[in-house]
Short mmCIF file of C-alpha atoms in Angstrom, two decimals:
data_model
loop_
_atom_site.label_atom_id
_atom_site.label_comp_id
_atom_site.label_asym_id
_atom_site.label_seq_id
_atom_site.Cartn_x
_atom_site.Cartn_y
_atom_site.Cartn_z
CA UNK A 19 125.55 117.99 85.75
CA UNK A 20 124.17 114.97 84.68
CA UNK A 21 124.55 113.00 87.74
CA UNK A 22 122.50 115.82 90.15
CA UNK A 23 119.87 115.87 87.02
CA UNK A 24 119.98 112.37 88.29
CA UNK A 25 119.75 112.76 91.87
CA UNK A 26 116.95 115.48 91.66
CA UNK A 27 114.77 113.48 89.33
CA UNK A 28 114.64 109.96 90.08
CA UNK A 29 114.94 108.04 93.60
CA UNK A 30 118.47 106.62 92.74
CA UNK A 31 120.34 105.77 96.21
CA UNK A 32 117.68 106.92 98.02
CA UNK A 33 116.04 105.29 101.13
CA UNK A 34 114.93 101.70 101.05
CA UNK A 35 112.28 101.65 104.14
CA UNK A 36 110.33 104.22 105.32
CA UNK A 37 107.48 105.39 108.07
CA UNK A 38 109.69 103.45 110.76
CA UNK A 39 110.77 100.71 108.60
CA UNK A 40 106.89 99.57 107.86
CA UNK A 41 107.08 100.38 103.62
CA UNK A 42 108.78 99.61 101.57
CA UNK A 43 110.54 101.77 98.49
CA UNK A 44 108.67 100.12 96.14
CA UNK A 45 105.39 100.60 97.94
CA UNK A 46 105.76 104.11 98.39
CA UNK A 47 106.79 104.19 94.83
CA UNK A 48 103.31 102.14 93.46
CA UNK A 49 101.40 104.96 94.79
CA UNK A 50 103.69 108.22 94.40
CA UNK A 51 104.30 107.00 90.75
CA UNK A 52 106.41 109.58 88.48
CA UNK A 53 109.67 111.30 88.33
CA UNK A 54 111.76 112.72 91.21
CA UNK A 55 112.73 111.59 95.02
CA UNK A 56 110.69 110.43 97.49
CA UNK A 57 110.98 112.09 101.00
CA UNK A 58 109.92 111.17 104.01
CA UNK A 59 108.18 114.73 105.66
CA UNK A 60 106.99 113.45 109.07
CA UNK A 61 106.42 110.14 110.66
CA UNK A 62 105.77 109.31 114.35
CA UNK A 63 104.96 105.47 114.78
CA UNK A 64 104.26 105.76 118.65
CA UNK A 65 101.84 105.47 120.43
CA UNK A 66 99.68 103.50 117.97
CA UNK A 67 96.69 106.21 118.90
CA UNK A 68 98.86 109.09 116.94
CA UNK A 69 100.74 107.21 113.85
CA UNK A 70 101.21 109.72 111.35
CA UNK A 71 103.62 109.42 108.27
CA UNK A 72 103.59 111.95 105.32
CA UNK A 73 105.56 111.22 102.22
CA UNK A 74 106.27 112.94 98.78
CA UNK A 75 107.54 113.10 95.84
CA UNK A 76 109.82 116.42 95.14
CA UNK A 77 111.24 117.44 91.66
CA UNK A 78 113.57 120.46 91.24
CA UNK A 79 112.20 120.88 88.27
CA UNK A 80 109.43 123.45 87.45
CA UNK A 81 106.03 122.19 86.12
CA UNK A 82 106.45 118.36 87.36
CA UNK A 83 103.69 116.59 89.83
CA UNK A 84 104.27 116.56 93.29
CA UNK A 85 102.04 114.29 94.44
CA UNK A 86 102.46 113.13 98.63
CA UNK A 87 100.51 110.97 100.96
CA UNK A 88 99.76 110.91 103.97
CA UNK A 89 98.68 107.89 106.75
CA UNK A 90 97.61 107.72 110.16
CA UNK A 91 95.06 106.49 112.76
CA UNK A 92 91.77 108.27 112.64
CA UNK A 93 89.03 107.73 115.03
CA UNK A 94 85.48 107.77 113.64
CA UNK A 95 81.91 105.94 113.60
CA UNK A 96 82.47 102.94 112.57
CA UNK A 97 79.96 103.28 109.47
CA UNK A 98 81.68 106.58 108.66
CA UNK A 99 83.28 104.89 105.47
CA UNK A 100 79.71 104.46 103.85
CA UNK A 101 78.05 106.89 105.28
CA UNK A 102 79.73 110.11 105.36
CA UNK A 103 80.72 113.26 102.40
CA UNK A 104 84.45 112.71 102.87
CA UNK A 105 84.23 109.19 101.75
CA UNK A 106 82.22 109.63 98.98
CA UNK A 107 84.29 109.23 96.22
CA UNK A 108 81.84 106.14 95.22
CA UNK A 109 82.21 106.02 91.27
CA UNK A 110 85.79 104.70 91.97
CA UNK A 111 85.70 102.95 95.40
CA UNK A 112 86.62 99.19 95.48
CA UNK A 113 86.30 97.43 98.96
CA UNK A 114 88.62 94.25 100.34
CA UNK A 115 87.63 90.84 98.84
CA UNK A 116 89.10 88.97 102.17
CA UNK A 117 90.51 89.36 105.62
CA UNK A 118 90.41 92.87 106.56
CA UNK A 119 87.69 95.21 106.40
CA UNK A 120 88.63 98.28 103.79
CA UNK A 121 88.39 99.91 100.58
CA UNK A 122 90.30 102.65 98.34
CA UNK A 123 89.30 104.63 95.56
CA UNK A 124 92.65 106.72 93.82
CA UNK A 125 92.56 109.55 96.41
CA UNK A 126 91.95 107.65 99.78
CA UNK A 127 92.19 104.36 101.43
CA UNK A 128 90.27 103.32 105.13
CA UNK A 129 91.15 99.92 106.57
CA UNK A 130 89.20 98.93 109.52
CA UNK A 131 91.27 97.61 112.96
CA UNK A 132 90.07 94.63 113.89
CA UNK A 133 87.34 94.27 116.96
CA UNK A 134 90.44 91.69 118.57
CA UNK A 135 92.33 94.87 118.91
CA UNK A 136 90.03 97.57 120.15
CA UNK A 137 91.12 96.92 123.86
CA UNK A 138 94.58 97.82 122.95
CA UNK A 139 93.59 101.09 121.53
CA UNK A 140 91.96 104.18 123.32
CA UNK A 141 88.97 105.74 121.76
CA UNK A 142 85.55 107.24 122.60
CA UNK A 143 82.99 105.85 123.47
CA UNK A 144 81.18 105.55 119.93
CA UNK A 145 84.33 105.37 117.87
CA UNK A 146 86.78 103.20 116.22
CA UNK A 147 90.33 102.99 114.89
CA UNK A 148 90.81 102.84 111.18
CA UNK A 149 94.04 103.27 109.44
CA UNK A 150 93.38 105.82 106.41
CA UNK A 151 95.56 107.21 103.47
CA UNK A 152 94.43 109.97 101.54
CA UNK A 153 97.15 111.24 97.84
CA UNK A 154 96.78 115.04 97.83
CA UNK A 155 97.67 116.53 94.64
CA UNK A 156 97.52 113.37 91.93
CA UNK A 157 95.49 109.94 92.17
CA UNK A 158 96.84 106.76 92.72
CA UNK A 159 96.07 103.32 91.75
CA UNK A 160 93.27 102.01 93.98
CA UNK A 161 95.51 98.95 95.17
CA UNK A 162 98.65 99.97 96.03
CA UNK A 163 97.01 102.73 98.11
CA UNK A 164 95.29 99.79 100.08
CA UNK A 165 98.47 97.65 100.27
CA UNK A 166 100.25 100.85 100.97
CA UNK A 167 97.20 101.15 104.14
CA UNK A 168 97.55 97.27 104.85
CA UNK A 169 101.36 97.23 105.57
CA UNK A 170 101.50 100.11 106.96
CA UNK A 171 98.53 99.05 109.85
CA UNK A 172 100.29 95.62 110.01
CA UNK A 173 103.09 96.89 110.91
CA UNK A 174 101.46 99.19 114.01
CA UNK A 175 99.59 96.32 114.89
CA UNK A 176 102.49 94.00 115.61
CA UNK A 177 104.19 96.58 117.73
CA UNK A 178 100.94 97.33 119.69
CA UNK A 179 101.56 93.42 120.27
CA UNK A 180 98.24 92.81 118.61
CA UNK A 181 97.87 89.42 117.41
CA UNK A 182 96.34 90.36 114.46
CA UNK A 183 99.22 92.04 112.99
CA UNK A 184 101.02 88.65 112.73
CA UNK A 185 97.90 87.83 110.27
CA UNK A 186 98.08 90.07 108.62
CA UNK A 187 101.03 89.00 107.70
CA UNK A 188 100.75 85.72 106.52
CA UNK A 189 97.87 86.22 104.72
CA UNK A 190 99.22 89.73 103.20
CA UNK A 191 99.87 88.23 99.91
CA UNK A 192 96.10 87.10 99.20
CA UNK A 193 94.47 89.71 101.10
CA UNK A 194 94.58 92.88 99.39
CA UNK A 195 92.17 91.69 96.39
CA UNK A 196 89.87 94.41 95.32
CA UNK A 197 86.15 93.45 94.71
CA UNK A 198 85.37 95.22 90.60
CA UNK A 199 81.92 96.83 89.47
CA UNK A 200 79.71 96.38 87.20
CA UNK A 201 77.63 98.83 85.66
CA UNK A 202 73.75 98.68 84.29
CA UNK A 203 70.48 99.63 83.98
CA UNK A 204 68.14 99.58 87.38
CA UNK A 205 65.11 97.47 87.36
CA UNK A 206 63.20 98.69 89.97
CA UNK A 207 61.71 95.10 90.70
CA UNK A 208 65.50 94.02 91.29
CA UNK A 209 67.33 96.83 91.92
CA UNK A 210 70.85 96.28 92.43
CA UNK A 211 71.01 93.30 90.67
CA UNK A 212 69.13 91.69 93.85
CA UNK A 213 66.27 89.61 93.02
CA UNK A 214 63.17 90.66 94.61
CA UNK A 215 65.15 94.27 95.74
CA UNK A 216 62.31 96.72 95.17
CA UNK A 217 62.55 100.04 95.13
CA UNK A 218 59.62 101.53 97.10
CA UNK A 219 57.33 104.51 94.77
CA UNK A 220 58.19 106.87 96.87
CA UNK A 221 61.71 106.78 96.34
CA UNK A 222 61.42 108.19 93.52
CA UNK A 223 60.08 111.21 94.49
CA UNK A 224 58.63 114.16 92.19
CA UNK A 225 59.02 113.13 88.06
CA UNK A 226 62.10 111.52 88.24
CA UNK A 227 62.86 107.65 86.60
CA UNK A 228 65.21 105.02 87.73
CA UNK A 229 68.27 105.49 85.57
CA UNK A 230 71.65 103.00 86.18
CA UNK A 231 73.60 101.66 88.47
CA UNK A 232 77.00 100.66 89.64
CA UNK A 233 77.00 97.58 91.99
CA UNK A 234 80.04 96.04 93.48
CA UNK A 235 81.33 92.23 92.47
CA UNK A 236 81.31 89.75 93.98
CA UNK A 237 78.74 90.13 96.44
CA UNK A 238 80.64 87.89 99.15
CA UNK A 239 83.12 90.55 100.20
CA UNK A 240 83.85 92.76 103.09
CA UNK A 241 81.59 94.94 101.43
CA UNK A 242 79.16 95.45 98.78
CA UNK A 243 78.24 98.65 97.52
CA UNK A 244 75.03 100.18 94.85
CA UNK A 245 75.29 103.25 93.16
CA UNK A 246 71.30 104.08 92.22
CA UNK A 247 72.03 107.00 89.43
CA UNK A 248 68.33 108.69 88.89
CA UNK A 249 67.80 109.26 84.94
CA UNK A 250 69.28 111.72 83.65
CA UNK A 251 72.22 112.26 86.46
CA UNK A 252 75.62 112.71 86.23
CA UNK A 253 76.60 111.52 89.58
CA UNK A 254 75.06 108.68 91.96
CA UNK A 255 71.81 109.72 93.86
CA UNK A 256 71.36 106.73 96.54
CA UNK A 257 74.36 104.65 97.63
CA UNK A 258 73.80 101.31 99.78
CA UNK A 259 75.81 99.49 101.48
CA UNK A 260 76.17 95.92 102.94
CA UNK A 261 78.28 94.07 105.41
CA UNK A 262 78.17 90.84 107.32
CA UNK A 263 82.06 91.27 108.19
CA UNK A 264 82.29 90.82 112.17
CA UNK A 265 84.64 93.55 112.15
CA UNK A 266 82.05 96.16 110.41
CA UNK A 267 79.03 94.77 112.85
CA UNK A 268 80.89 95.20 115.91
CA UNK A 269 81.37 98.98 114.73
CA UNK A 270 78.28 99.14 113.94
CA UNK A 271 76.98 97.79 116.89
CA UNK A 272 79.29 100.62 119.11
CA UNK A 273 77.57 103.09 116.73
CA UNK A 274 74.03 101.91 116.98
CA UNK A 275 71.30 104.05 119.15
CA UNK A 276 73.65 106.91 118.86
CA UNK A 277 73.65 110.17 117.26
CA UNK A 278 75.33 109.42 114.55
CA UNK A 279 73.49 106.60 113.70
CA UNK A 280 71.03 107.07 111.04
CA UNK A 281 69.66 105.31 107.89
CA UNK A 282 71.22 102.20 108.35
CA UNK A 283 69.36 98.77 109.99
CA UNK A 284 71.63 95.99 112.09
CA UNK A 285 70.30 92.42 110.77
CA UNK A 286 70.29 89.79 113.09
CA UNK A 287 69.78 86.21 112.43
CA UNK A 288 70.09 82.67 113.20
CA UNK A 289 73.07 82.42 110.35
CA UNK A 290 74.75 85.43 111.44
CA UNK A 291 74.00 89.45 111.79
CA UNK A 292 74.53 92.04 108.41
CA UNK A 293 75.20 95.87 108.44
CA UNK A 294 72.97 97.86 105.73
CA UNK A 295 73.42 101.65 105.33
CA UNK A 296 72.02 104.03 103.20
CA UNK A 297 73.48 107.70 101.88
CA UNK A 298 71.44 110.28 100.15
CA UNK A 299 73.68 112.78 97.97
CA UNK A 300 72.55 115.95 98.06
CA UNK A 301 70.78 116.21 95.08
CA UNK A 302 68.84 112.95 96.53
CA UNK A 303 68.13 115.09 99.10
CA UNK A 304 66.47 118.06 97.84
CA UNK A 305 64.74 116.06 95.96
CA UNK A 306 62.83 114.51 98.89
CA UNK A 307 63.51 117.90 100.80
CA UNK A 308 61.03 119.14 97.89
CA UNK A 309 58.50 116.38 98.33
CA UNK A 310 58.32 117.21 101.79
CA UNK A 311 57.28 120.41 101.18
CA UNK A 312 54.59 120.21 98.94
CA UNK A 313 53.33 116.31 100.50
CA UNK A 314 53.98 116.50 103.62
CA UNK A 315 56.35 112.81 103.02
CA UNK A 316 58.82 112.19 105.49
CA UNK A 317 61.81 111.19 103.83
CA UNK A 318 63.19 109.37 106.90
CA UNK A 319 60.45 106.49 106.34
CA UNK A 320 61.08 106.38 102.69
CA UNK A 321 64.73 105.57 103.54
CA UNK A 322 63.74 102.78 106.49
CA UNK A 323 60.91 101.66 103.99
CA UNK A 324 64.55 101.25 100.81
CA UNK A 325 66.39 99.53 103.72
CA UNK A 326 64.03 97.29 105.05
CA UNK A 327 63.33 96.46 101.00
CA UNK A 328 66.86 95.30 100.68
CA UNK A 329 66.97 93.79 103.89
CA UNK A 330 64.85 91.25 103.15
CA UNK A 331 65.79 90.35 99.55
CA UNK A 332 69.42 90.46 101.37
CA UNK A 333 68.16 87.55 103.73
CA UNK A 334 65.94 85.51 100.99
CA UNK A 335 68.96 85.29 98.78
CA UNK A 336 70.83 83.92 101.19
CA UNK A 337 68.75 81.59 102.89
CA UNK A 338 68.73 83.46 106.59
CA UNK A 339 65.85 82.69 109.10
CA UNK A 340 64.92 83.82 112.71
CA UNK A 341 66.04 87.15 111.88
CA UNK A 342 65.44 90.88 113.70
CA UNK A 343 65.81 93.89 112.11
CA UNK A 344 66.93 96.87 114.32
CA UNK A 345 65.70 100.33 113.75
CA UNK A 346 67.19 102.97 111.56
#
């Protein structure tokens, strides 16, 4: 009896490699953390356009987490990450430090393919592949759901006979860093902690007050994130974002003059081109919704009016000249 109390509860002689020999026990095991077996449901590694792989973690006994997770290829707007309701999960969300573009909070992981590899890979017209993980039923920690995503698309990548799979690989060791936050109170003067960052009157629209914020560290990353939290609000009310990966531009740039593009600006300049985005949560939103009503204010150009703002305290901090900035 004691041995199948064994068997049923822990991962004793159980599989050492899984989703087509890409993870590793112990990966799988970082993220699914707890009692009981780990089981592979599905996996289908081929072609790279449909990878799929669904594991879990199964207990006989009543009561005990189950957590599973699932990762494939997903094909979306390249700014979809920062500017979308699925991934915003932002009070938790940590973005790469180096190498890849990606980030995880401790229900989902997106890691960007690189550009070098698009060719490879079919997709429409505006979109991109990204590899993404999402833990249903329990949380995970933030990295090992993102080294769990990086081996996993390093793996696809070298049988696609992408070259940047074999990077991946060398540099897998150092590259899975996750950037930390830091949280404060807003100054609307420099907003963000970004000198000269300020925050237009009318983005604060009705009777509300700048409250705190929750900016991403260090700034030199794949990505950098802001949290604006209004006074008084539980949960983030503006969230900007900022990119000068080439990986993240050249999505951008796929994305750009399309439907889906909105509130976000494509810097160009003589020292190199940055990604800004901006996402209103709803309460944001009604907020200006409101204001629109009784003013007449088009929220739109109070957005493009926030971006341009950190636009150009973006390029004065770093020293950037000859620059263009595209349209929202």
């Amino acid at each position: 009896m004691a041995s199948l109390l064994t068997w049923w509860n822990t991962d004793i002689f159980g599989r050492d490699r899984y989703c087509g020999d890409a993870l590793s026990s112990s990966q799988v095991d970082a993220v699914l953390a707890g009692s009981g077996r780990l089981r592979q449901q599905s996996s289908k590694q081929k072609p790279f356009s449909a990878f799929q792989c669904k594991l879990k973690r199964t207990s006989k006994f009543i009561d005990y987490p189950q957590p599973s997770v699932e990762i494939s290829t997903e094909f979306m707007s390249g700014t979809n990450p920062f500017q979308s309701h699925v991934w915003q999960d932002r009070e938790r969300v940590s973005y790469m430090r180096e190498g890849l573009a990606g980030g995880a909070s401790s229900h989902r992981a997106w890691l960007l393919v690189p550009s070098t590899c698009w060719k490879k890979i079919p997709a429409e017209a505006d979109f991109v592949p990204f590899f993404t993980a999402t833990v249903i039923d329990g949380k995970a920690r933030p990295d090992a759901l993102m080294r769990l995503t990086y081996r996993a698309a390093q793996r696809a990548l070298e049988d696609e006979g992408c070259e940047a799979g074999e990077a991946l690989a060398k540099r897998a060791s150092k590259s899975v860093a996750l950037t930390e936050a830091e949280r404060g109170r807003t100054d609307v003067k420099n907003a963000c902690g970004t000198p000269d960052f300020i925050l237009p009157s009318d983005a604060l629209p009705g009777r509300t007050k700048p409250g705190s914020e929750r900016v991403t560290k260090p700034v030199a990353s794949t990505a950098w994130t802001c949290d604006l939290y209004l006074e008084g609000e539980v949960g983030p009310s503006l969230s900007l974002s900022v990119s000068s990966h080439q990986d993240v531009i050249a999505a951008a740039a796929k994305q750009e003059g399309s439907a889906t593009w909105r509130s976000a600006k494509l810097v160009r300049c003589d020292q190199g081109d940055m990604y800004l985005g901006l996402w209103p949560h709803d309460s944001y939103l009604d907020l200006h919704i409101d204001e629109y009503k009784r003013s007449g204010k088009e929220f739109s150009r109070v957005f493009d009016e926030i971006l341009a703002s950190l636009a150009k305290s973006k390029m004065k901090s770093r020293h950037w000249s000859g620059c263009s900035i595209g349209r929202s």
